Coordinates of C-alpha atoms and ligand atoms in Angstrom, one line a residue:
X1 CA 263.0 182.7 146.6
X2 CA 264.1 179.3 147.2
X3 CA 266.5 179.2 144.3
X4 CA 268.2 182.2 145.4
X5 CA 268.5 181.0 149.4
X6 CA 270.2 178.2 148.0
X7 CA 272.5 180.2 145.8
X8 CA 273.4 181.3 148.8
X9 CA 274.0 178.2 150.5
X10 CA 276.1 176.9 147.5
X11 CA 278.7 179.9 147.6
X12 CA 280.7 180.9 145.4
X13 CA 283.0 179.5 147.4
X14 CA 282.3 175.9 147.0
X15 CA 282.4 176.5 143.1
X16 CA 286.5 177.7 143.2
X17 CA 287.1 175.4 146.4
X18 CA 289.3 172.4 145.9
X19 CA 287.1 170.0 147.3
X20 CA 283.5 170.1 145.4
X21 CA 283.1 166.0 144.8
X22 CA 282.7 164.2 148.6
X23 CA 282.2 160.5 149.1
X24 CA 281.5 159.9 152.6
X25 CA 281.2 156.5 153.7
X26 CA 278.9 155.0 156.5
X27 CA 275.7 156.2 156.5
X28 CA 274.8 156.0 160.4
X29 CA 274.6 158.8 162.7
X30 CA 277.6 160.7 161.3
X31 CA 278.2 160.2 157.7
X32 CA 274.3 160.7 157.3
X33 CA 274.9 164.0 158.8
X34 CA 278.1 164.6 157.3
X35 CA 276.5 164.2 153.9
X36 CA 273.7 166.1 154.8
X37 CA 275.9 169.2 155.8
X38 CA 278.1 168.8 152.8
X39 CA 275.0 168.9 150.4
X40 CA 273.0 172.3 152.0
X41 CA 276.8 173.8 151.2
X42 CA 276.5 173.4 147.4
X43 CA 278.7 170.0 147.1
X44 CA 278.3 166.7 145.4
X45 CA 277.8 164.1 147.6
X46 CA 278.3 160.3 147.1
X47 CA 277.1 158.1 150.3
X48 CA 278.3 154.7 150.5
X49 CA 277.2 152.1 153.1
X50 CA 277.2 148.3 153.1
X51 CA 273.5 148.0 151.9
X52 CA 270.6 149.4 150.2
X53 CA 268.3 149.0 153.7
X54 CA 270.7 151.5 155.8
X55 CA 271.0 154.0 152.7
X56 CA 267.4 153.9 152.1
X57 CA 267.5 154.6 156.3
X58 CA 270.0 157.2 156.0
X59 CA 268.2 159.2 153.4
X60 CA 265.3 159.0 155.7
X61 CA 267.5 160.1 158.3
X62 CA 268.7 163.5 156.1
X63 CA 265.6 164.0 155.2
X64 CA 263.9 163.9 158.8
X65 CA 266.8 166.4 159.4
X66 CA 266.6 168.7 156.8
X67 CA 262.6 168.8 157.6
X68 CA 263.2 170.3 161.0
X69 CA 265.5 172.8 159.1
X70 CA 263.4 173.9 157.1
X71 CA 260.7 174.2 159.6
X72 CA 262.4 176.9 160.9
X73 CA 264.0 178.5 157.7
X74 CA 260.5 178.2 155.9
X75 CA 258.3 178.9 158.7
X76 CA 255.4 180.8 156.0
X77 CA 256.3 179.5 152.8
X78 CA 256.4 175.3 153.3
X79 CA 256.4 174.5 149.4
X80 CA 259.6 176.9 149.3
X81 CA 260.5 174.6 151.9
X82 CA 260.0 171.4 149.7
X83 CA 261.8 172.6 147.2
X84 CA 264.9 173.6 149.3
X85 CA 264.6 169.6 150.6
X86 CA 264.8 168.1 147.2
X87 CA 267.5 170.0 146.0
X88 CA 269.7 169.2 148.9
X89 CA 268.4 165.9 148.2
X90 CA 269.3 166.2 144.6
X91 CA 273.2 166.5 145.6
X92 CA 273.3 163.0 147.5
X93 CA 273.5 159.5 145.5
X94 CA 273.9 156.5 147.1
X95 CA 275.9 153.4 147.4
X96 CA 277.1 150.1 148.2
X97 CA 280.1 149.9 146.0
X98 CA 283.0 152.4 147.5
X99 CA 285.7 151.2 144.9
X100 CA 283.5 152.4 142.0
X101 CA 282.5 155.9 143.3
X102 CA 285.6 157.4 144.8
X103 CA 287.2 157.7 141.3
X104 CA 285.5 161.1 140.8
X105 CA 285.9 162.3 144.1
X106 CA 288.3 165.0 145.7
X107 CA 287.6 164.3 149.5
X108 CA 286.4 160.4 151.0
X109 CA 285.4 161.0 154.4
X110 CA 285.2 158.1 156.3
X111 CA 282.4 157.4 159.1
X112 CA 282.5 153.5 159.5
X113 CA 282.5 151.7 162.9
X114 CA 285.3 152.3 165.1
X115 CA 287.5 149.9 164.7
X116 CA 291.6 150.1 163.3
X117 CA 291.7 146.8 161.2
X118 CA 288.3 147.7 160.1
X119 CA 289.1 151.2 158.7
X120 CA 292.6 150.0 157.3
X121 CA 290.8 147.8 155.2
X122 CA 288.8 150.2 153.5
X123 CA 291.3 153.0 153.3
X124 CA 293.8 150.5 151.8
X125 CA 291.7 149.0 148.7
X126 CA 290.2 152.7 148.5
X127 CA 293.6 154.0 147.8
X128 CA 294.6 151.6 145.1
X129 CA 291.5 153.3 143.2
X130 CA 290.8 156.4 143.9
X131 CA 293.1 159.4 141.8
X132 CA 296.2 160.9 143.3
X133 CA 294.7 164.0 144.1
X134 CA 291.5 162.8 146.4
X135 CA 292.3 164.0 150.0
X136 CA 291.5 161.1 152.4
X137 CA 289.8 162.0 156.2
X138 CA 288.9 159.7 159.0
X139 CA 285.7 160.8 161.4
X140 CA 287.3 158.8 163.9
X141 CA 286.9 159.2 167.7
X142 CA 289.8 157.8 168.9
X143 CA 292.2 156.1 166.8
X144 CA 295.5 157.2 165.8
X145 CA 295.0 159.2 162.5
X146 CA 298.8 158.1 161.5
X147 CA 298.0 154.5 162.4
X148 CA 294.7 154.3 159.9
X149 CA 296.7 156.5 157.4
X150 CA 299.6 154.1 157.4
X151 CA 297.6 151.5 155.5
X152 CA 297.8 153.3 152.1
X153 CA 300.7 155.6 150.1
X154 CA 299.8 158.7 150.3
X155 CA 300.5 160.1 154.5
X156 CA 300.7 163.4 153.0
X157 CA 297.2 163.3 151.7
X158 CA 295.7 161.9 154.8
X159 CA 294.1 163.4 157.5
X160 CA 291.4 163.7 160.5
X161 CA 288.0 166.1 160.1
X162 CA 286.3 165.2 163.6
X163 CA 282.7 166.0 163.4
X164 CA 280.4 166.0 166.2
X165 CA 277.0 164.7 166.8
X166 CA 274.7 165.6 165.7
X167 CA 276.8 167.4 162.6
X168 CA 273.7 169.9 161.7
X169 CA 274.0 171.8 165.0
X170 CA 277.3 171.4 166.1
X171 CA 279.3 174.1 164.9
X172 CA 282.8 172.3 166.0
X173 CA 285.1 170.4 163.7
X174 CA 288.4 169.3 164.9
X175 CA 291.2 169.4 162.3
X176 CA 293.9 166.7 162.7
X177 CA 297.0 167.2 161.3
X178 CA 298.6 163.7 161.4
X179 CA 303.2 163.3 161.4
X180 CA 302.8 162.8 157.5
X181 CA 299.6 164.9 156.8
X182 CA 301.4 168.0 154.1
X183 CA 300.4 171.7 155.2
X184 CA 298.5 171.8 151.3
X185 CA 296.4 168.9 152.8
X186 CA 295.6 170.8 156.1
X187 CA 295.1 174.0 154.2
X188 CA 292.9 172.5 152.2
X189 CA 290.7 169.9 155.2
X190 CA 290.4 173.8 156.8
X191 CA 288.8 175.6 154.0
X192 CA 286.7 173.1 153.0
X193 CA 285.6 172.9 157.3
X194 CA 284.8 176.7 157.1
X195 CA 283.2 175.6 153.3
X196 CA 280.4 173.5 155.4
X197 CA 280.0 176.4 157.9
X198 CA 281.7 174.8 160.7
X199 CA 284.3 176.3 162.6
X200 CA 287.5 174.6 163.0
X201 CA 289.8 174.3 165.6
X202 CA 293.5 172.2 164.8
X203 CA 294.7 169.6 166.9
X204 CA 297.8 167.0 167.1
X205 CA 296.7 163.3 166.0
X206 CA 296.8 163.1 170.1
X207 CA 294.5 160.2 171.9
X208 CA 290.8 161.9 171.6
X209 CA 292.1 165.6 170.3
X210 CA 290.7 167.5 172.2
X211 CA 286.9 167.2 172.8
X212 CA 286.6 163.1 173.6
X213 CA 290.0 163.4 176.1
X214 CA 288.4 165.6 178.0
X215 CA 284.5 164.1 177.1
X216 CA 284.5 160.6 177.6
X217 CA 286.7 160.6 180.5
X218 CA 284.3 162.5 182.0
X219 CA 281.2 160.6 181.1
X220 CA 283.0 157.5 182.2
X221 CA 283.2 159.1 185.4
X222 CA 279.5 159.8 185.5
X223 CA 279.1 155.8 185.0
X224 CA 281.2 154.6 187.6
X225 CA 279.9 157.7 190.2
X226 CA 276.4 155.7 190.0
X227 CA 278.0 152.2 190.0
X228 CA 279.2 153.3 193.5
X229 CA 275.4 154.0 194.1
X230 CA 276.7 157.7 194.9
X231 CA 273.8 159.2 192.6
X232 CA 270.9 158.7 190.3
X233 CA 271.5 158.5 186.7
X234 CA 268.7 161.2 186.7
X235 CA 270.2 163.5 189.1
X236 CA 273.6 163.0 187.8
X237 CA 272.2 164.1 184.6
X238 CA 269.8 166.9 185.8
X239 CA 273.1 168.1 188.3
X240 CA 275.4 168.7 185.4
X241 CA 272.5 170.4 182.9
X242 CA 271.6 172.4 185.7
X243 CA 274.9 173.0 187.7
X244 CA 277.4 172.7 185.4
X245 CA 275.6 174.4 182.0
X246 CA 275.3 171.0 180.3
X247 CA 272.2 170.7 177.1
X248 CA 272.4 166.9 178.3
X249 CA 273.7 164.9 181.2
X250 CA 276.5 162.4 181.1
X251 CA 274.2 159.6 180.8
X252 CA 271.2 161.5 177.8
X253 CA 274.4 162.0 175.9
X254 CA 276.4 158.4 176.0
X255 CA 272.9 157.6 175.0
X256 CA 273.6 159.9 172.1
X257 CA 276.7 159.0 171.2
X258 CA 275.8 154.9 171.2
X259 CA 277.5 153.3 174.1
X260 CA 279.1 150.8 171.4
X261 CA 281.0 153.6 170.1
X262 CA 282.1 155.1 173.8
X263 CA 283.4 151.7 174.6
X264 CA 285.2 151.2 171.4
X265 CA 286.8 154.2 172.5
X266 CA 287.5 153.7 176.3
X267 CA 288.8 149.8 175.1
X268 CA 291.0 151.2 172.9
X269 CA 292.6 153.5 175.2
X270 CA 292.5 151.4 178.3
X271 CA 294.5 148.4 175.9
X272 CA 297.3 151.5 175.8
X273 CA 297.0 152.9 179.1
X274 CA 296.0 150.3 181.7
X275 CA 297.2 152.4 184.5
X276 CA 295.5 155.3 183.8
X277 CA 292.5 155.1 186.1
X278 CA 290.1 157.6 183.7
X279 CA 290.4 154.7 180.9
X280 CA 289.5 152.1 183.2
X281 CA 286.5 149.6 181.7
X282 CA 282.5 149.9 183.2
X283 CA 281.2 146.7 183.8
X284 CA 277.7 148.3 183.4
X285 CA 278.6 149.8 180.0
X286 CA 280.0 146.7 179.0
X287 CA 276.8 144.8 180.3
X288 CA 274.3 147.4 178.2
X289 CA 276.4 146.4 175.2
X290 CA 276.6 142.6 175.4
X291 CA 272.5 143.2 175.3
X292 CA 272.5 145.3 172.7
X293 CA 270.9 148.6 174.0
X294 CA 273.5 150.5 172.5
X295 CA 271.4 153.6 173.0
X296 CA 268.9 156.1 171.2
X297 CA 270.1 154.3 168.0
X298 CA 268.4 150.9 169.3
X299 CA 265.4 152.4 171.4
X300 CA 267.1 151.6 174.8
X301 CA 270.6 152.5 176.6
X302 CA 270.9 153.8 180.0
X303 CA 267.1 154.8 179.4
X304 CA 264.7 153.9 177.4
X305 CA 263.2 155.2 174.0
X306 CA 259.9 155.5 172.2
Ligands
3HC25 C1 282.0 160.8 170.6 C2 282.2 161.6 169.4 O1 283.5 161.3 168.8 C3 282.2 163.1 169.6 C4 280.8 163.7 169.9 O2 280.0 163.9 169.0 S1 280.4 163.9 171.5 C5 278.8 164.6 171.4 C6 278.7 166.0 171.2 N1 277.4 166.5 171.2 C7 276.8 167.0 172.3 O3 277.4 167.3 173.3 C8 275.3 167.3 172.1 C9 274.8 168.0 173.4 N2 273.4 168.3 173.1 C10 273.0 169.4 172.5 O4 273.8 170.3 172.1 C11 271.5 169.6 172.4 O5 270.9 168.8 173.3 C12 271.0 169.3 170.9 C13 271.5 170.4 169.9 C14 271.4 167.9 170.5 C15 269.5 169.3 171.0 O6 269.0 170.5 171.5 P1 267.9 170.5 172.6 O7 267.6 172.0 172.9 O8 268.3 169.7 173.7 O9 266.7 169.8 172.0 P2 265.7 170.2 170.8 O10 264.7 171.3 171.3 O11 265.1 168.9 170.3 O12 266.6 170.8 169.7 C16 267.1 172.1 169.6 C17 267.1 172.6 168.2 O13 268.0 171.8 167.5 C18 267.4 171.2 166.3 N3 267.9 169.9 166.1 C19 268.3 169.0 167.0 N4 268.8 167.9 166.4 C20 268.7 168.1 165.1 C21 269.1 167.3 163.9 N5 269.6 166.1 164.0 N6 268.9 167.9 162.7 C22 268.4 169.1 162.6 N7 268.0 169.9 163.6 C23 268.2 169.4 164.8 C24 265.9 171.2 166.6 O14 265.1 171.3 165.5 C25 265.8 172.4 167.5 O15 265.6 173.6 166.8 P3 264.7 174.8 167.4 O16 265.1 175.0 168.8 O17 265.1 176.0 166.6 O18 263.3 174.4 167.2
NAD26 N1 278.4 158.7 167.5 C1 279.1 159.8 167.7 O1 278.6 160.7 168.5 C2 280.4 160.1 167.0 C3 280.9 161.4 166.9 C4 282.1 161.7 166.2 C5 282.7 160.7 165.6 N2 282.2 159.4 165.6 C6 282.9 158.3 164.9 O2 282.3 158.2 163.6 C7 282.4 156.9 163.1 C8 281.0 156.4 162.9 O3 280.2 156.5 164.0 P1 278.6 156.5 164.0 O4 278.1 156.9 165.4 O5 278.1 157.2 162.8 O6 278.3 154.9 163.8 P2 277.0 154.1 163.3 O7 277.1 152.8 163.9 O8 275.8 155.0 163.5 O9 277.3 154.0 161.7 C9 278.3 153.3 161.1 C10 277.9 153.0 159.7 O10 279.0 152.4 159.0 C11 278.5 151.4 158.2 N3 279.7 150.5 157.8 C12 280.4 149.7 158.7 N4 281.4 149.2 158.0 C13 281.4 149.7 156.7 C14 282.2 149.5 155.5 N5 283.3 148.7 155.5 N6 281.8 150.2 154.4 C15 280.8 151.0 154.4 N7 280.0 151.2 155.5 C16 280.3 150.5 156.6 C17 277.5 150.7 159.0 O11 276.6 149.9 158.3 C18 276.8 151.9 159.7 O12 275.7 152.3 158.9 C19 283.1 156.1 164.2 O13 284.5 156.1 163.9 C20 282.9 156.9 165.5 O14 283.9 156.7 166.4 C21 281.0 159.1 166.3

């Protein structure tokens, strides 16, 4: 039955975990999907976002998700189906007040734009409220975990979980353990990773862990490769899906990501590294951006959508 698959889902070991309450805030492509894959595992979920409009998108989001789950899962029993839905459902609220919500909480997971000043705002009014034992974690790409930490007292409750997109299929979650970050901490940001059903792998609060150092340079590569007119964005694409094992080319997947978000991060490391020739700006990213096709999220980015 339903009920018991989602007993199942909800383990036993989310009921003697240490994190059960999660507020995760931004509701766009990754803290919809963050929240999603924290509520099929059994735990409360609070989603916060800046208004009522993008939460009311973001549960259509989950729920579009969950749907092609259970497609699958239910395949000859759709009202089973339903149910399993609403009761995932059931372990999300919403909201637009972060300060009001996190006082319950043991984990905030943050998934807001990707910007330092940005995130150190939140994290520093956040921490004035929230109790001494709520674990915080940034879904950052790029930024220094220690350098968004450093805007609130408790480094040794701080951290990086690294999800990737999109967070129902992807299996990876990179575990950064930041100079101040305590072993309890990381002990506990691991077990609640293998909680959600992801597997974790640990990394150093290095530039881009380890996935987006070795990613984006590469899909920044792919950009300037057809700026030299040395290939089609298609058969860049179709070489590397079919040549190189890729599910998407360089360009179907900046398209993915948003291509605001890869420049935030290939800014951010260029302002650092100027020399280093793999950080280097893309005039036509920075073009697509200035007009707003910031990918599958806005209908149009390299290519174009619906
Ligand atoms: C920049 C950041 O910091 C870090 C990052 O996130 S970098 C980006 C990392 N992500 C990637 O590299 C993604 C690469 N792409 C892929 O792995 C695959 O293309 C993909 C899993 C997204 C889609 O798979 P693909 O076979 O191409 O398409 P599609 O047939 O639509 O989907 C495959 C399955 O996934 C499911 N699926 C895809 N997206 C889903 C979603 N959001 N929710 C639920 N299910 C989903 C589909 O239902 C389908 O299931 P089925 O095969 O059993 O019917
Ligand atoms: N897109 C990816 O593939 C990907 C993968 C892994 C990590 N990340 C990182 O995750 C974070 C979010 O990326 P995204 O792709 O989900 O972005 P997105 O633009 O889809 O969503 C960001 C959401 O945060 C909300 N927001 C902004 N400021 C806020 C605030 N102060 N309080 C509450 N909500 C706020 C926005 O309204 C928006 O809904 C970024 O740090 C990004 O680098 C992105």
């Amino acid at each position: 039955t339903v009920s018991s698959i989602t007993r199942t889902l909800c383990s036993s070991a989310v009921r003697n975990a240490a994190i059960k309450h999660v507020t995760v805030i931004g509701g766009g492509l990754m803290g919809s999907g963050i929240a999603q894959v924290a509520a099929v595992t059994g735990h409360s979920v609070v989603l916060v976002d800046t208004s009522e409009d993008i939460l009311k998108n973001s549960a259509k989001n989950i729920q579009g998700s969950l749907k092609r789950v259970v497609k699958k899962k239910f395949a000859d029993k759709p009202e089973a189906g339903e149910e399993f839905v609403q009761k995932v459902m059931n372990n999300i609220s919403t909201s637009t007040d972060a300060a009001s919500v996190v006082q319950k909480t043991d984990l905030v997971v943050e998934a807001i734009v990707e910007n330092l000043k940005v995130k150190q705002a939140l994290f520093s009014t956040l921490d004035k409220v929230a109790p001494a034992h709520t674990i915080f974690v940034s879904n950052t790409s790029s930024l220094p975990i220690a350098d968004i930490a450093s805007s609130t007292a408790r480094l040794d409750r701080f951290g990086g979980l690294h999800f990737f997109n999109p967070v129902p299929m992807m299996k990876l979650v990179e575990v950064i353990k930041a100079a101040g970050t305590s072993q309890q901490t990381f002990d506990a940001l691991l077990d609640f990773t293998k909680a959600l059903g992801k597997h974790p792998v640990s990394c150093k609060d290095t530039p881009g862990f380890i996935v987006n150092r070795l990613l984006v340079p590469y899909m920044l590569e792919a950009v300037r490769l057809y700026e030299r007119g040395h290939g089609s964005k298609e058969d860049i694409d179709v070489a590397m899906k079919l040549g190189a094992g890729y599910p998407m080319g360089p360009f179907e997947l900046l398209d993915y990501v948003g291509l605001d978000t890869s420049k935030f991060i290939i800014d951010g490391w260029y302002e650092k590294e100027p020399e280093n020739p793999l950080f280097a700006p893309s005039p036509l990213l920075n073009k697509l951006v200035a007009e707003g096709k910031l990918g599958k999220k806005t209908g149009e980015g390299f290519y174009k959508y619906k």
